[in-house]
């Protein structure tokens, strides 16, 4: 399941202030079912988007209120909130980074300490989203980065397997 705050027009933590109590039920249910929940973070340029809802800091509440919920933070808050995203990834054991929609050439620019969180990074392409050449191109672009072999194995395979185990 993906929560998409910039297009659904609510914050990912909108249950906290009572604006959207159903979110609490959704997170609680996903937590019980061990179902990962992907939350979009970062800006969106598609019609109708309100990018203010893309600030990943809202996940700070969700991660604490639902400690067993598996949260997949999509796009790492790119391009404005990558520092916030990195903080949250280190702060919360139940938050994992999905790197879809981050151009491979930008990944280490926006997450220069990626190796430190290599056990919490999952590959995604965002294909067939606009501007994404293809899954093969994304894989090749990522594979060309100066990362350790063990990091590639984690990003391309084992971290995702852990997430759905
Ligand atoms: Zn998204």
mmCIF file of C-alpha atoms and ligand atoms in Angstrom:
data_model
loop_
_atom_site.group_PDB
_atom_site.id
_atom_site.type_symbol
_atom_site.label_atom_id
_atom_site.label_comp_id
_atom_site.label_asym_id
_atom_site.label_seq_id
_atom_site.Cartn_x
_atom_site.Cartn_y
_atom_site.Cartn_z
ATOM 1 C CA UNK A 1 0.000 0.000 0.000
ATOM 2 C CA UNK A 2 1.232 3.455 -0.826
ATOM 3 C CA UNK A 3 0.237 6.619 1.007
ATOM 4 C CA UNK A 4 0.711 9.643 -1.265
ATOM 5 C CA UNK A 5 0.346 12.820 0.838
ATOM 6 C CA UNK A 6 1.062 15.452 -1.888
ATOM 7 C CA UNK A 7 -1.788 14.091 -4.014
ATOM 8 C CA UNK A 8 -4.115 12.852 -1.287
ATOM 9 C CA UNK A 9 -3.731 16.270 0.370
ATOM 10 C CA UNK A 10 -3.061 15.156 3.922
ATOM 11 C CA UNK A 11 0.055 14.718 5.987
ATOM 12 C CA UNK A 12 1.227 11.170 6.657
ATOM 13 C CA UNK A 13 0.666 11.864 10.376
ATOM 14 C CA UNK A 14 -2.784 13.488 9.985
ATOM 15 C CA UNK A 15 -4.207 11.119 12.638
ATOM 16 C CA UNK A 16 -2.222 12.985 15.336
ATOM 17 C CA UNK A 17 -4.298 16.168 15.230
ATOM 18 C CA UNK A 18 -7.569 14.351 14.534
ATOM 19 C CA UNK A 19 -7.866 15.520 10.903
ATOM 20 C CA UNK A 20 -7.830 11.991 9.513
ATOM 21 C CA UNK A 21 -8.420 9.362 12.233
ATOM 22 C CA UNK A 22 -8.760 6.599 9.609
ATOM 23 C CA UNK A 23 -5.016 6.786 9.057
ATOM 24 C CA UNK A 24 -4.462 5.420 12.558
ATOM 25 C CA UNK A 25 -6.667 2.431 11.701
ATOM 26 C CA UNK A 26 -4.831 1.887 8.423
ATOM 27 C CA UNK A 27 -1.390 1.963 10.057
ATOM 28 C CA UNK A 28 -2.529 -0.201 12.971
ATOM 29 C CA UNK A 29 -3.974 -2.782 10.590
ATOM 30 C CA UNK A 30 -0.889 -2.834 8.374
ATOM 31 C CA UNK A 31 1.258 -3.210 11.490
ATOM 32 C CA UNK A 32 -0.800 -6.204 12.647
ATOM 33 C CA UNK A 33 -0.660 -7.821 9.190
ATOM 34 C CA UNK A 34 3.099 -7.119 8.879
ATOM 35 C CA UNK A 35 2.269 -5.391 5.594
ATOM 36 C CA UNK A 36 4.820 -2.755 4.549
ATOM 37 C CA UNK A 37 3.415 0.706 3.951
ATOM 38 C CA UNK A 38 5.109 2.926 1.402
ATOM 39 C CA UNK A 39 4.849 6.651 2.057
ATOM 40 C CA UNK A 40 5.683 9.104 -0.708
ATOM 41 C CA UNK A 41 8.136 11.792 0.358
ATOM 42 C CA UNK A 42 9.543 14.658 -1.669
ATOM 43 C CA UNK A 43 8.041 17.083 -4.099
ATOM 44 C CA UNK A 44 5.664 16.266 -6.925
ATOM 45 C CA UNK A 45 5.133 18.304 -10.083
ATOM 46 C CA UNK A 46 2.019 16.491 -11.233
ATOM 47 C CA UNK A 47 -1.194 18.536 -11.503
ATOM 48 C CA UNK A 48 -2.939 19.082 -8.181
ATOM 49 C CA UNK A 49 0.067 18.224 -6.029
ATOM 50 C CA UNK A 50 0.742 20.166 -2.837
ATOM 51 C CA UNK A 51 4.380 19.536 -2.138
ATOM 52 C CA UNK A 52 4.213 20.736 1.464
ATOM 53 C CA UNK A 53 2.847 17.282 2.273
ATOM 54 C CA UNK A 54 6.046 15.742 0.934
ATOM 55 C CA UNK A 55 8.090 16.649 4.002
ATOM 56 C CA UNK A 56 9.250 13.298 5.413
ATOM 57 C CA UNK A 57 9.298 14.600 9.010
ATOM 58 C CA UNK A 58 5.647 13.501 9.313
ATOM 59 C CA UNK A 59 7.040 9.944 9.329
ATOM 60 C CA UNK A 60 8.693 10.677 12.678
ATOM 61 C CA UNK A 61 5.263 10.382 14.327
ATOM 62 C CA UNK A 62 4.232 7.296 12.366
ATOM 63 C CA UNK A 63 7.459 5.434 13.115
ATOM 64 C CA UNK A 64 7.133 6.097 16.856
ATOM 65 C CA UNK A 65 3.401 5.495 17.183
ATOM 66 C CA UNK A 66 3.562 2.220 15.235
ATOM 67 C CA UNK A 67 6.946 0.744 16.188
ATOM 68 C CA UNK A 68 6.306 -2.558 14.415
ATOM 69 C CA UNK A 69 5.002 -0.972 11.212
ATOM 70 C CA UNK A 70 7.350 -1.475 8.282
ATOM 71 C CA UNK A 71 7.633 1.923 6.636
ATOM 72 C CA UNK A 72 9.114 2.275 3.182
ATOM 73 C CA UNK A 73 10.010 5.931 2.703
ATOM 74 C CA UNK A 74 9.663 6.457 -1.038
ATOM 75 C CA UNK A 75 12.118 8.756 -2.836
ATOM 76 C CA UNK A 76 14.028 9.878 0.269
ATOM 77 C CA UNK A 77 12.380 13.301 0.386
ATOM 78 C CA UNK A 78 14.092 14.322 -2.826
ATOM 79 C CA UNK A 79 15.180 16.901 -3.704
ATOM 80 C CA UNK A 80 14.472 19.190 -0.739
ATOM 81 C CA UNK A 81 14.444 16.991 2.359
ATOM 82 C CA UNK A 82 17.185 14.384 1.921
ATOM 83 C CA UNK A 83 18.887 15.433 5.184
ATOM 84 C CA UNK A 84 15.605 14.949 7.033
ATOM 85 C CA UNK A 85 15.151 11.583 5.368
ATOM 86 C CA UNK A 86 18.652 10.464 6.336
ATOM 87 C CA UNK A 87 18.023 11.499 9.941
ATOM 88 C CA UNK A 88 14.778 9.497 10.065
ATOM 89 C CA UNK A 89 16.431 6.431 8.544
ATOM 90 C CA UNK A 90 19.092 6.462 11.253
ATOM 91 C CA UNK A 91 16.630 7.355 14.009
ATOM 92 C CA UNK A 92 13.990 4.681 13.383
ATOM 93 C CA UNK A 93 14.648 0.955 13.003
ATOM 94 C CA UNK A 94 11.320 0.508 11.194
ATOM 95 C CA UNK A 95 11.969 3.024 8.401
ATOM 96 C CA UNK A 96 13.566 1.893 5.136
ATOM 97 C CA UNK A 97 14.547 3.973 2.088
ATOM 98 C CA UNK A 98 13.114 3.287 -1.362
ATOM 99 C CA UNK A 99 15.359 4.969 -3.933
ATOM 100 C CA UNK A 100 12.862 5.003 -6.790
ATOM 101 C CA UNK A 101 12.635 8.316 -8.646
ATOM 102 C CA UNK A 102 16.098 9.308 -7.488
ATOM 103 C CA UNK A 103 18.290 9.482 -10.613
ATOM 104 C CA UNK A 104 21.268 7.173 -9.955
ATOM 105 C CA UNK A 105 23.684 10.009 -10.741
ATOM 106 C CA UNK A 106 22.109 11.998 -7.898
ATOM 107 C CA UNK A 107 21.939 9.256 -5.285
ATOM 108 C CA UNK A 108 25.337 9.802 -3.654
ATOM 109 C CA UNK A 109 25.015 13.553 -4.030
ATOM 110 C CA UNK A 110 21.805 13.529 -2.020
ATOM 111 C CA UNK A 111 22.800 10.621 0.270
ATOM 112 C CA UNK A 112 26.606 10.863 0.557
ATOM 113 C CA UNK A 113 26.579 8.556 3.617
ATOM 114 C CA UNK A 114 24.510 5.872 1.892
ATOM 115 C CA UNK A 115 26.938 3.112 2.895
ATOM 116 C CA UNK A 116 26.110 3.820 6.570
ATOM 117 C CA UNK A 117 22.491 2.846 5.969
ATOM 118 C CA UNK A 118 23.107 0.121 3.380
ATOM 119 C CA UNK A 119 21.002 -2.320 5.394
ATOM 120 C CA UNK A 120 17.952 -0.062 4.915
ATOM 121 C CA UNK A 121 18.038 0.846 1.219
ATOM 122 C CA UNK A 122 15.752 -0.826 -1.334
ATOM 123 C CA UNK A 123 15.970 -0.515 -5.113
ATOM 124 C CA UNK A 124 13.023 0.890 -7.030
ATOM 125 C CA UNK A 125 12.824 2.395 -10.502
ATOM 126 C CA UNK A 126 9.546 4.369 -10.525
ATOM 127 C CA UNK A 127 9.188 3.185 -14.131
ATOM 128 C CA UNK A 128 7.027 3.933 -16.126
ATOM 129 C CA UNK A 129 6.888 7.354 -14.475
ATOM 130 C CA UNK A 130 7.763 10.320 -16.685
ATOM 131 C CA UNK A 131 11.489 10.856 -17.173
ATOM 132 C CA UNK A 132 12.381 7.292 -16.153
ATOM 133 C CA UNK A 133 14.153 5.702 -19.154
ATOM 134 C CA UNK A 134 13.559 2.117 -18.022
ATOM 135 C CA UNK A 135 14.225 -0.400 -15.260
ATOM 136 C CA UNK A 136 17.349 -1.732 -17.027
ATOM 137 C CA UNK A 137 18.780 1.796 -17.294
ATOM 138 C CA UNK A 138 18.095 2.436 -13.604
ATOM 139 C CA UNK A 139 19.809 -0.801 -12.614
ATOM 140 C CA UNK A 140 22.811 -0.057 -14.822
ATOM 141 C CA UNK A 141 23.051 3.515 -13.538
ATOM 142 C CA UNK A 142 22.964 2.380 -9.936
ATOM 143 C CA UNK A 143 25.420 -0.428 -10.639
ATOM 144 C CA UNK A 144 27.940 2.095 -11.972
ATOM 145 C CA UNK A 145 28.149 3.923 -8.628
ATOM 146 C CA UNK A 146 31.220 3.439 -6.410
ATOM 147 C CA UNK A 147 29.484 1.301 -3.783
ATOM 148 C CA UNK A 148 30.664 -1.883 -2.085
ATOM 149 C CA UNK A 149 29.615 -5.229 -3.569
ATOM 150 C CA UNK A 150 27.819 -6.067 -0.310
ATOM 151 C CA UNK A 151 25.863 -2.812 -0.574
ATOM 152 C CA UNK A 152 24.651 -3.655 -4.084
ATOM 153 C CA UNK A 153 23.540 -7.086 -2.884
ATOM 154 C CA UNK A 154 21.560 -5.466 -0.089
ATOM 155 C CA UNK A 155 19.974 -2.750 -2.252
ATOM 156 C CA UNK A 156 19.061 -5.046 -5.131
ATOM 157 C CA UNK A 157 17.983 -8.120 -3.147
ATOM 158 C CA UNK A 158 18.303 -8.870 0.546
ATOM 159 C CA UNK A 159 16.839 -5.664 2.024
ATOM 160 C CA UNK A 160 13.621 -6.119 0.039
ATOM 161 C CA UNK A 161 13.471 -9.781 1.026
ATOM 162 C CA UNK A 162 13.769 -8.783 4.684
ATOM 163 C CA UNK A 163 11.055 -6.182 4.318
ATOM 164 C CA UNK A 164 8.467 -8.724 3.189
ATOM 165 C CA UNK A 165 9.635 -11.673 5.307
HETATM 166 ZN ZN1 LIG B 1 5.882 8.428 -4.990
#
